[in-house]
XYZ file of C-alpha atoms in Angstrom:
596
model
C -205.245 63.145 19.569
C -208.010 60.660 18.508
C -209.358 59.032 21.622
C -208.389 58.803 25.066
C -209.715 55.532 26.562
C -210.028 54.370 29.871
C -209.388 50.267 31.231
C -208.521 48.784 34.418
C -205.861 46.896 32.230
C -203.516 47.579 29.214
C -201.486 44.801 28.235
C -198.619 45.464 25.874
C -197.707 42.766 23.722
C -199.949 39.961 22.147
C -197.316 37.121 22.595
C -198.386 33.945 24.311
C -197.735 35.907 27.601
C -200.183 38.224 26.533
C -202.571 36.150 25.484
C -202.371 34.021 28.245
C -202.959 37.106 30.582
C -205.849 38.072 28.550
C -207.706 34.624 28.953
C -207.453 35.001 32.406
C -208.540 38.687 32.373
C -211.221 37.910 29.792
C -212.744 34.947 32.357
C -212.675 37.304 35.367
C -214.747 39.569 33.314
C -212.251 42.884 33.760
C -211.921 45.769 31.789
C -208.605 45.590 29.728
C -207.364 45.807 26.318
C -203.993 44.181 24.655
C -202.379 46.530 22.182
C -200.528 44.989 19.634
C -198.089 46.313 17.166
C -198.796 43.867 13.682
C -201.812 43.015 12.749
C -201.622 38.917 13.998
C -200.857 37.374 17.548
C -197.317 35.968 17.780
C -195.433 38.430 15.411
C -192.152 37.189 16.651
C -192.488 34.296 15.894
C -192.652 34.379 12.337
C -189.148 35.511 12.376
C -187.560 33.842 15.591
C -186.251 31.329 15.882
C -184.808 32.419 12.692
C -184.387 28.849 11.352
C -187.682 28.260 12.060
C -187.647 25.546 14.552
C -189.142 25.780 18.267
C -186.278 23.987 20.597
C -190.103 23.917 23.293
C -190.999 20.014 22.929
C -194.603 18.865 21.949
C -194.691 15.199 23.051
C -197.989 14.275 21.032
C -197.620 10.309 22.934
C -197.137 10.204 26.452
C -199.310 7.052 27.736
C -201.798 9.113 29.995
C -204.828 10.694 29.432
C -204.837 13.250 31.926
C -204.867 16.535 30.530
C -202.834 18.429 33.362
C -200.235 15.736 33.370
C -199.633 15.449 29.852
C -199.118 19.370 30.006
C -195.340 18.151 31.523
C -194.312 17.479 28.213
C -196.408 19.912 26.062
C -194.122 23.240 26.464
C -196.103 25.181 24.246
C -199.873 25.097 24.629
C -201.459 27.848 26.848
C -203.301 26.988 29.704
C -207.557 27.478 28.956
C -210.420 25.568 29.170
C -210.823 24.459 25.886
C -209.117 20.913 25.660
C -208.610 20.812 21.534
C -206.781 24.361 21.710
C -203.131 22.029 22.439
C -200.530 22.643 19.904
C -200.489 19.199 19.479
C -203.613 19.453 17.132
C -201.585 21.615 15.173
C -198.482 19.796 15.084
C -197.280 16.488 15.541
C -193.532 17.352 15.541
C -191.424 17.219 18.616
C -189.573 20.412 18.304
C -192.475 22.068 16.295
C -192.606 24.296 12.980
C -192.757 28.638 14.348
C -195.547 29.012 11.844
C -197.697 26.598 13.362
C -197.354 27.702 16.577
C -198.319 31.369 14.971
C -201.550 29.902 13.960
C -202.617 28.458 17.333
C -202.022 31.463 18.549
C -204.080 33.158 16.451
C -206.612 30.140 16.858
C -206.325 30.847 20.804
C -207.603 34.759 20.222
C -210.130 34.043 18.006
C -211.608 30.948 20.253
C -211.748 33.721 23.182
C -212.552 36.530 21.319
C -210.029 38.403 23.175
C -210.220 42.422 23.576
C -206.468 43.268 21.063
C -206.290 46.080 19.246
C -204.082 45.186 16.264
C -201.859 47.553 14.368
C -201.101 49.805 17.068
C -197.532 50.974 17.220
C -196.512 52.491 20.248
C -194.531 55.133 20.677
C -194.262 56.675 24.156
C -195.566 55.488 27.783
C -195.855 58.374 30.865
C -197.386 58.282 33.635
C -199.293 60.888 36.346
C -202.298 59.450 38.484
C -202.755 56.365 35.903
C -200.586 55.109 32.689
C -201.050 56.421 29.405
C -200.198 54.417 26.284
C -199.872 56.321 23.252
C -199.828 55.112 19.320
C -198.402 56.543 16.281
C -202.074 57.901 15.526
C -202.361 59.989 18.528
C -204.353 57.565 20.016
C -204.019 57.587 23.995
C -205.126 54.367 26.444
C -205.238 55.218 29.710
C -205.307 52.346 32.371
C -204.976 52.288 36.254
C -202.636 49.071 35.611
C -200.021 48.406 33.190
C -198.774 45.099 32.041
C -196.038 44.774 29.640
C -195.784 41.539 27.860
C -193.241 42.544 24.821
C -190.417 39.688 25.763
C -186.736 41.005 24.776
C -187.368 43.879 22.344
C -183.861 44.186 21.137
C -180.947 42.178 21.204
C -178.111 42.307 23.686
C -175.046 43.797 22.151
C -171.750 42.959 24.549
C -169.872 46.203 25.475
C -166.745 45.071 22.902
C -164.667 47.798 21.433
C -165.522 47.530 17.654
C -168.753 45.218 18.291
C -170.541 47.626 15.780
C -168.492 45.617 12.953
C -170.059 42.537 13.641
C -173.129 41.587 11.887
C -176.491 40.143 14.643
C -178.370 37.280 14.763
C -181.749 38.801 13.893
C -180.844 40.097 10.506
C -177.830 37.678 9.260
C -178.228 36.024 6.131
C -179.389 32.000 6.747
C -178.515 30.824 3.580
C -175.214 29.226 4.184
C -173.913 29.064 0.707
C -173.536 32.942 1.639
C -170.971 31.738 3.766
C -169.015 29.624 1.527
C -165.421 28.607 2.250
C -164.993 31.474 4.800
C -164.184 31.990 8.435
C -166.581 32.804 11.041
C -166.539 33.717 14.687
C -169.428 33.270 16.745
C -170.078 35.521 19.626
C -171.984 33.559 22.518
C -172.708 30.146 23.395
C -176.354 29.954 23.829
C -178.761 27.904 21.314
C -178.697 31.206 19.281
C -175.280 30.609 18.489
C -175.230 27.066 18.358
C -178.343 26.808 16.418
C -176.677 29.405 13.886
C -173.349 27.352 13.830
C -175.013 24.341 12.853
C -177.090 25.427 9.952
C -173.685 26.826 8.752
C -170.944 24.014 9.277
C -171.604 21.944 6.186
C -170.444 24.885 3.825
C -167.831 27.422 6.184
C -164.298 26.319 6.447
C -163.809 26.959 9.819
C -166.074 28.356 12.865
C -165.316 29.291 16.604
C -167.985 29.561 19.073
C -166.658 32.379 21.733
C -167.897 33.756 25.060
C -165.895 34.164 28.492
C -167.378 31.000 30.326
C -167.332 27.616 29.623
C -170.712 25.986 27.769
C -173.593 25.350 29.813
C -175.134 21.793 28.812
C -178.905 21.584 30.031
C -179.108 17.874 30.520
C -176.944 18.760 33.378
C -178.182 22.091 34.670
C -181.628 21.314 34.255
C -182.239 24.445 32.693
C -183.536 24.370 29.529
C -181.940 27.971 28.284
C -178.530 26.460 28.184
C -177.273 24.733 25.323
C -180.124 21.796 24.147
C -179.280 18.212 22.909
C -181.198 19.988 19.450
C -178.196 22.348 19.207
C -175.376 20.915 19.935
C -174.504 18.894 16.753
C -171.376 21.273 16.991
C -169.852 20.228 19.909
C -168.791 16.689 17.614
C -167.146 18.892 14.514
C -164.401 20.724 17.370
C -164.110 17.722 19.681
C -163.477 15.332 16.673
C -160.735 17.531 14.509
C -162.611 18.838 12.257
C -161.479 22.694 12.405
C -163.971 24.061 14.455
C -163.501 25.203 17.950
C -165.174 26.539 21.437
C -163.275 28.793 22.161
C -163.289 30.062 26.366
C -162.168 33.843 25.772
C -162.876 37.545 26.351
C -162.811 39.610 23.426
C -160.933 42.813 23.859
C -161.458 44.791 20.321
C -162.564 43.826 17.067
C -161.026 45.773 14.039
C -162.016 45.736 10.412
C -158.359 44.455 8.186
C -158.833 44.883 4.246
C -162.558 42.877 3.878
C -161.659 40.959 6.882
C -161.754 41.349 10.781
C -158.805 41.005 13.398
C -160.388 39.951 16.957
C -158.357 40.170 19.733
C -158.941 37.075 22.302
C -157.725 37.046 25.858
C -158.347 33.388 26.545
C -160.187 32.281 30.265
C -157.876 28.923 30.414
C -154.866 29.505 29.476
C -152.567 31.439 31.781
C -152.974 34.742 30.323
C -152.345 34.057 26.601
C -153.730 36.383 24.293
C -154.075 36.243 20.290
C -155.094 37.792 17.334
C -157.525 35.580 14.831
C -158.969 37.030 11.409
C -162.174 36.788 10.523
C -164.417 36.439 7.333
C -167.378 37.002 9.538
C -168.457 37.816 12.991
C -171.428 37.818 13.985
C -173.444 38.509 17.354
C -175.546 35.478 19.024
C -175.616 37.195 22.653
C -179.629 36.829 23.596
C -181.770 39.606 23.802
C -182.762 42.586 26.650
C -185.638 44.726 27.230
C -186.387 47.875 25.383
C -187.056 50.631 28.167
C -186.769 53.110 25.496
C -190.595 53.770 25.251
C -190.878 54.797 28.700
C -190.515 58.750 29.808
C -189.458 59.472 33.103
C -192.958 59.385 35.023
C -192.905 55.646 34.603
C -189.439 54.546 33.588
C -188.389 50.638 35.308
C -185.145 50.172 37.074
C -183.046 47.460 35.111
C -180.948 45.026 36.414
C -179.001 41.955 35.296
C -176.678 44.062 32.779
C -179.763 46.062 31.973
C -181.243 43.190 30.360
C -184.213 42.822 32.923
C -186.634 45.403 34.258
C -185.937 44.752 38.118
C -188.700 42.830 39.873
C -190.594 42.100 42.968
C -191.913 38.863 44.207
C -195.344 39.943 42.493
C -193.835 40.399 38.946
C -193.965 45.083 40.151
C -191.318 46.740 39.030
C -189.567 47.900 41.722
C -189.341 51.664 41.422
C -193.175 52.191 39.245
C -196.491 51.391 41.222
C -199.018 49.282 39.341
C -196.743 48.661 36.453
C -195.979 44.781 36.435
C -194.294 42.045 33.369
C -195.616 38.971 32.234
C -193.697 36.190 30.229
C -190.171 36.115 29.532
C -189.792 39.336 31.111
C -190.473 37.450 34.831
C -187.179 35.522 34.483
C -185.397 38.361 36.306
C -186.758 36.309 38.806
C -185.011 32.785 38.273
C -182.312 33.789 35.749
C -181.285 31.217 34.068
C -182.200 28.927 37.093
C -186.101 27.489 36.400
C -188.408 28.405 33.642
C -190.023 31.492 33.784
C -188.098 32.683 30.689
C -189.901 30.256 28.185
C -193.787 29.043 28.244
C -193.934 25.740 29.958
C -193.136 27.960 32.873
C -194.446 31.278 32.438
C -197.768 29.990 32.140
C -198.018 28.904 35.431
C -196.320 32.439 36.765
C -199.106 34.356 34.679
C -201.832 32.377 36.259
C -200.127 33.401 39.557
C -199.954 36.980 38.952
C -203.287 37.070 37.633
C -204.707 35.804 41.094
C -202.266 38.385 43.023
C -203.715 41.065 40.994
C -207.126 39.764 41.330
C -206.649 40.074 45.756
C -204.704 43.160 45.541
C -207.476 45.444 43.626
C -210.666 43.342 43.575
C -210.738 41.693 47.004
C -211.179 38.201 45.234
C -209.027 35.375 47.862
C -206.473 33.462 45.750
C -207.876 30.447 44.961
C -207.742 27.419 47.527
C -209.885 24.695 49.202
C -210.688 23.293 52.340
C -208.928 19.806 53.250
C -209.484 17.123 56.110
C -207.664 18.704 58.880
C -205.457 15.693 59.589
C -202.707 13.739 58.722
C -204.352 11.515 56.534
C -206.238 14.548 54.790
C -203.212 16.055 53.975
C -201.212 12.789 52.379
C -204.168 12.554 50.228
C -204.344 15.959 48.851
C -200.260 15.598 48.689
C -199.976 12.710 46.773
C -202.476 13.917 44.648
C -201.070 17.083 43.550
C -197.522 15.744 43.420
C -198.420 13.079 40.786
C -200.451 15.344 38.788
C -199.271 19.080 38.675
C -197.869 20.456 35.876
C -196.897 23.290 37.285
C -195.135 21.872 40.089
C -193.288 19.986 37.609
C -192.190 22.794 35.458
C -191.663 25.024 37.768
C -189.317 23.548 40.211
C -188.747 24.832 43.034
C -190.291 28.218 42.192
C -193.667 27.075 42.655
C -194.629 25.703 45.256
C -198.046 24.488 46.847
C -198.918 25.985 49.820
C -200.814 23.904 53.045
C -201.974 26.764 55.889
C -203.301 25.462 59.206
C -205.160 27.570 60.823
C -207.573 28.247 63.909
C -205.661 25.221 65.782
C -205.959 22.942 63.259
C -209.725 23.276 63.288
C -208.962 24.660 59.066
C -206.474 23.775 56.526
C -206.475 25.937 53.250
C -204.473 24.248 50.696
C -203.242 26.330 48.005
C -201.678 25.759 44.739
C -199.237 27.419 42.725
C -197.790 29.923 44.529
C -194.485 31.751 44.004
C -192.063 30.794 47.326
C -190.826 34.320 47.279
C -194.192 35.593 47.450
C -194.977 33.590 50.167
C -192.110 34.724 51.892
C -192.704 38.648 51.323
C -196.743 38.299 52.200
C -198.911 37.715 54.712
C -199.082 33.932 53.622
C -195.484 33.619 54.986
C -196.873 34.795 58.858
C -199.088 31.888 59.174
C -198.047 30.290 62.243
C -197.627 26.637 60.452
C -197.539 26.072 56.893
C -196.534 23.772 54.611
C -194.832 23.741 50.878
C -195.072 21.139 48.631
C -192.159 21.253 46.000
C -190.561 19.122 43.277
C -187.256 19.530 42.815
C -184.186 17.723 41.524
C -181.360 16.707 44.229
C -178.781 18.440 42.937
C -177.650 22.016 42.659
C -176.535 22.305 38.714
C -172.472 23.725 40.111
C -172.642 20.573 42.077
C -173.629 18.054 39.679
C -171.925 15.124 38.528
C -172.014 13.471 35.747
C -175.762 13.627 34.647
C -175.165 10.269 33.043
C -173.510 8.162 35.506
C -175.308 9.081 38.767
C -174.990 6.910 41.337
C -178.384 6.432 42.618
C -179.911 5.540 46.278
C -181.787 2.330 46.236
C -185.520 2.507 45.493
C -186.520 1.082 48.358
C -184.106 3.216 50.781
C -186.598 5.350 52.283
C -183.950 6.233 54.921
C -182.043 8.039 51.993
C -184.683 9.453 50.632
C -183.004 13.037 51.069
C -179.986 12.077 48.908
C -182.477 11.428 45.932
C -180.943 12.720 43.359
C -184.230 13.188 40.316
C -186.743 14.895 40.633
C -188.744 14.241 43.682
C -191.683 15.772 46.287
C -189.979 17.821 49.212
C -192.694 18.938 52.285
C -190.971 21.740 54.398
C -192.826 22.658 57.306
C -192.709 26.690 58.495
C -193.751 28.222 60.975
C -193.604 32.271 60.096
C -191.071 31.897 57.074
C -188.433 30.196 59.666
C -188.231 26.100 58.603
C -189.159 23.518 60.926
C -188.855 20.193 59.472
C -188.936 19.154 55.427
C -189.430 15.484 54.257
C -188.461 14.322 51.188
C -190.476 11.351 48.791
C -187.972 9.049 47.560
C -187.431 9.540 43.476
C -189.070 7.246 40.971
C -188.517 6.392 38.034
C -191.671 6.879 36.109
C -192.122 9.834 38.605
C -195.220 8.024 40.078
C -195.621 8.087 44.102
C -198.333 5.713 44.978
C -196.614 2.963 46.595
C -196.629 2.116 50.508
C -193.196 3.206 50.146
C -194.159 7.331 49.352
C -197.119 7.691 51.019
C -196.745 5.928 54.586
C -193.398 7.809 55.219
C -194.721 10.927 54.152
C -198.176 10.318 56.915
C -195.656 9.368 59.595
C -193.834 12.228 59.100
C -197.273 14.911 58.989
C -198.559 13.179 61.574
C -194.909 13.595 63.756
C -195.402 17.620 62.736
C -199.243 18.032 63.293
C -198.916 16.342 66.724
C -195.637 18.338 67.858
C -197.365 21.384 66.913
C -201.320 20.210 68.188
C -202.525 20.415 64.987
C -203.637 17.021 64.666
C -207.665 16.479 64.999
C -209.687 13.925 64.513
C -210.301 12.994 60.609
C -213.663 14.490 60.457
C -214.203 18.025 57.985
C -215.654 21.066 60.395
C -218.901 22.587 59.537
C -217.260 25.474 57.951
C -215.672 23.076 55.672
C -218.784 21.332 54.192
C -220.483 24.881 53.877
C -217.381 26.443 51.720
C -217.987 22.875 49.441
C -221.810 23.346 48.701
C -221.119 26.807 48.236
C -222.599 28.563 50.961
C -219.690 30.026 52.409
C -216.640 31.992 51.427
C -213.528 31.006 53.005
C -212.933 34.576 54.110
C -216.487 34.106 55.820
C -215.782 31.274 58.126
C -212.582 32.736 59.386
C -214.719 35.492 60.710
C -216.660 33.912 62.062
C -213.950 31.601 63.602
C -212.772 35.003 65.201
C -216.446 35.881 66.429
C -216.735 31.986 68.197
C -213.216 32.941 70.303
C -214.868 35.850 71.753
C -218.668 34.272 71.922
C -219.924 31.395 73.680
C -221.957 30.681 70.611
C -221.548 27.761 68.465
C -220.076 27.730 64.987
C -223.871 27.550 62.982
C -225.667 29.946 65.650
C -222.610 32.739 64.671
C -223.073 31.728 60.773
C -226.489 32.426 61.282
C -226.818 35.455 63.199
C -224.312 37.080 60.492
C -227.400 35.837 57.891
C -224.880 34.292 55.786
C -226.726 31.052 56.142
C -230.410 30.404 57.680
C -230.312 28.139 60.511
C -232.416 25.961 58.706
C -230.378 25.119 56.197
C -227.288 24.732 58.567
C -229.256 22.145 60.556
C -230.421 20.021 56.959
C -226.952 19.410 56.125
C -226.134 18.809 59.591
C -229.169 15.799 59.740
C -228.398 14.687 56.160
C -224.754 15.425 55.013
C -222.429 15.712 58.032
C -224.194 13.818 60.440
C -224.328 9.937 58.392
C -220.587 10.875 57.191
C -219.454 11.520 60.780
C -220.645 7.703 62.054
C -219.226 6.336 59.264
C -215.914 7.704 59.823
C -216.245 5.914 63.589
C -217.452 2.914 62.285
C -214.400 2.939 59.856
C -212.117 3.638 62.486
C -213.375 1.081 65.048
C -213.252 -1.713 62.547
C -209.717 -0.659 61.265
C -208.928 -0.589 65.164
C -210.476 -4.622 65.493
């Protein structure tokens, strides 16, 4: 063997999930390495989508100029600090060119001169005390942490009698005159298959689109994997006689007849009929899986979801293999085919997640939150805030949440953003007595939909109903230990803007209702602690120690800061005399004229 080389970090795969884990990595200063099996970022994309076209929007216009809100509608950039490297600047299409997102991401490495070794083809993964990655050169990298970043490896092939006959989306021709005046079946009604029906329904005589359950139409389901307004060009040609058809069917064999193919079709609707339709063509459209085949037994992932997932926990760990964790499309075993974590507007967000998690779990380093005005008012602010910028929030509905812990009696409030609910729930974050998530979600569940297009809607101005809001909207749940209390919801808008009267007073009633059931609520002045952790004197870890020292001292807050040297008492009694001091009276003032 060539080398043997040690990291803190191997990522496999230098896809956008890759990359995006790397930026993080590469700004936390860690030891890692992304291995990478062509010699360019973004290899699969030069072949997938295979007609070329990205169905991930990049809305170049959106009439704001904040970068984190316009990142609702840009599905493709990663997230950095560098605010030219937007796929916009590469494209100005809506449903961009593959190629040109190839060279952004190749832009993106270069930019942050991110640690990839290029070229090198992997062929097995073991594991004893850490992982070892090894090439087709012999070469061996070694790493206490293993992230694999590949996306679906291979496609899915369904388990049909005679499926082996059938040619697969990732190698069929694309020309369509190759399909000239001849029958095809289609097996599998995602965008794969509808994408592939359209480009050939100008020159086939006849083609049937074919899976067991009915099509899945995302401007209803909200989920962007099931069949896109982009795709579905189709559904006119069989609805309007014009001899193609959806068919609702299990396929029980396929046999090969002379140069044609018999399928045999049990159909879902139609009491038990079954029939036997020839082919010129079939060919496979089913998605993709995970390739576990590089793995020995030392380190080999459970799968789940018809082995198309390695199985999960609420970090992104596999379940069965310490230390070995998935980033991008692989963390949709998480919310499949429910949110977003499949596709980049929403793994994004997850890999930002995971890299704080992994940053607490082996470095120590708190995930990433700040101090708010202990009150009701405090918390509307920061609220409304979030809720009408995140883009996060936005994309990842109801998966992410942000996260409001009140601690010490109120005395602290650590707001976080971000978070994964189920990590949350399986954490020490979910045993705070009384928290608060901040969500946006749509009102209905996708089985219980009606028609997307003729919804009716609550008035605008019926806070009352603001629960039966049927867009997207805020929801506030208050917890105490992972068991709900109350939750409030912001009536929808429109424009998705809540800054009237209307969203914000009903939303300060209602924390003000919780704070005061639960004594949390306090005057609206910040604690010391507070104004230390914001000139950056203090670590938030720091003043919750020293909130545990006070309870067992008669000591004040400063005198315990001080004896633990973390701040002089000098300097403690400067802000107090300059900062915290003047802000304090003018808080009373404030409040006595607002009480005239």
């Amino acid at each position: 063997m060539n080398s043997n080389t040690q990291f803190d970090y191997l990522i496999v795969g230098a896809g956008p999930a890759g990359l995006q884990l790397g930026y993080f990595l590469e700004k936390a200063n860690r030891n890692y390495l992304i291995l990478e099996g062509e010699d360019f970022p973004g290899a699969s994309f030069k072949k997938f989508p295979r007609h070329g076209k990205l169905i991930s929007i990049n809305k170049v216009y959106t009439g704001y100029d904040d970068r984190e809100i316009n990142l609702r509608w840009d599905w493709n950039s990663l997230l950095c600090d560098n605010k030219n490297l937007l796929l916009k600047n590469y494209s100005r299409d809506y449903f961009p060119e593959a190629k040109e997102f190839v060279r952004y991401l190749g832009d993106f490495a270069s930019y942050y001169n991110l640690k990839i070794q290029y070229g090198c083809k992997i062929v097995r993964i073991a594991k004893n005390d850490n992982f070892m990655v090894i090439d087709s050169s012999g070469n061996v990298y070694s790493s206490e942490r293993l992230i694999v970043a590949t996306g679906f490896a291979k496609p899915y092939i369904p388990p049909i009698p005679g499926i082996e006959l059938a040619e697969n989306y990732v190698n069929v021709s694309i020309d369509p005159e190759d399909f000239a005046n001849q029958k095809v079946l289609i097996i599998g009604k995602g965008n794969s298959g509808f994408e592939t029906a359209d480009n050939l329904v100008a020159t086939t005589s006849l083609i049937h689109v074919v899976s067991p359950t009915p099509i899945e139409m995302a401007w209803k389901s909200k989920y962007v994997g099931h069949l896109r307004a982009v795709n579905n060009n189709f559904l006119d040609t069989y609805q309007l006689k014009s001899q193609n058809a959806i068919l609702d069917a299990t396929i029980s064999k396929i046999k090969k007849q002379h140069n044609q193919f018999v399928v045999s079709l049990n159909y879902s609707h139609a009491h038990g009929e079954q029939e036997d339709l020839i082919y010129d063509h079939v060919i496979i459209c089913a998605g993709f899986r995970f390739d576990d085949i590089l793995f020995d037994e030392s380190c080999r992932p459970k799968l789940t979801i018809n082995d198309r997932f390695p199985e999960q926990t609420s970090e992104w760990e596999s379940t069965n293999v310490k230390d070995l964790y998935f980033a991008g499309v692989l963390m949709h075993q998480r919310d499949y085919k429910k949110k977003q974590s499949g596709f980049i507007h929403g793994f994004r967000y997850n890999i930002r997640a995971l890299h704080h998690i992994l940053e607490w779990k082996y470095d120590g380093k708190e995930l990433p939150s700040q101090l708010i005005e202990p009150t009701a008012q405090g918390l509307t602010e920061a609220i409304i805030e979030r809720v009408n910028r995140s883009s996060g929030l936005w994309q990842q509905t109801g998966f992410l949440c942000d996260l409001i812990v009140i601690l010490d009696k109120g005395e602290v409030v650590q707001y976080y953003e971000d978070i994964p609910i189920d990590y949350i729930n399986d954490s020490e974050l979910g045993q705070s007595c009384h928290y608060y998530t901040v969500t946006l979600e749509f009102g209905y569940e996708a089985e219980k939909m009606p028609d997307p297009f003729a919804i009716d809607r609550i008035h605008k101005d019926d806070i009352e109903s603001a629960e039966k809001s049927a867009f997207l909207h805020p929801i506030i749940r208050h917890f105490r230990k992972n068991n709900l209390i109350a939750e409030h919801h912001i009536i929808e808008d429109l424009a998705a803007e809540w800054l009237e009267d209307i969203h914000i007073r009903p939303l300060q009633v209602f924390l003000h209702q919780q704070m005061s059931k639960n004594h949390e609520l306090r005057y609206p002045v910040k604690p010391l602690g507070a104004y230390l952790v914001e000139a950056g004197l203090l670590t938030i870890t720091q003043v919750k120690a020293a909130l545990d020292e006070q309870k067992i001292t008669p000591m004040r807050l400063g005198e315990v800061i001080s004896k633990q040297g973390w701040v002089s008492q000098s300097t403690i009694e400067y802000m107090m005399d300059k900062v915290i001091l003047p802000e304090r009276e003018g808080l009373i003032v404030s409040e006595l004229v607002a009480q005239a």
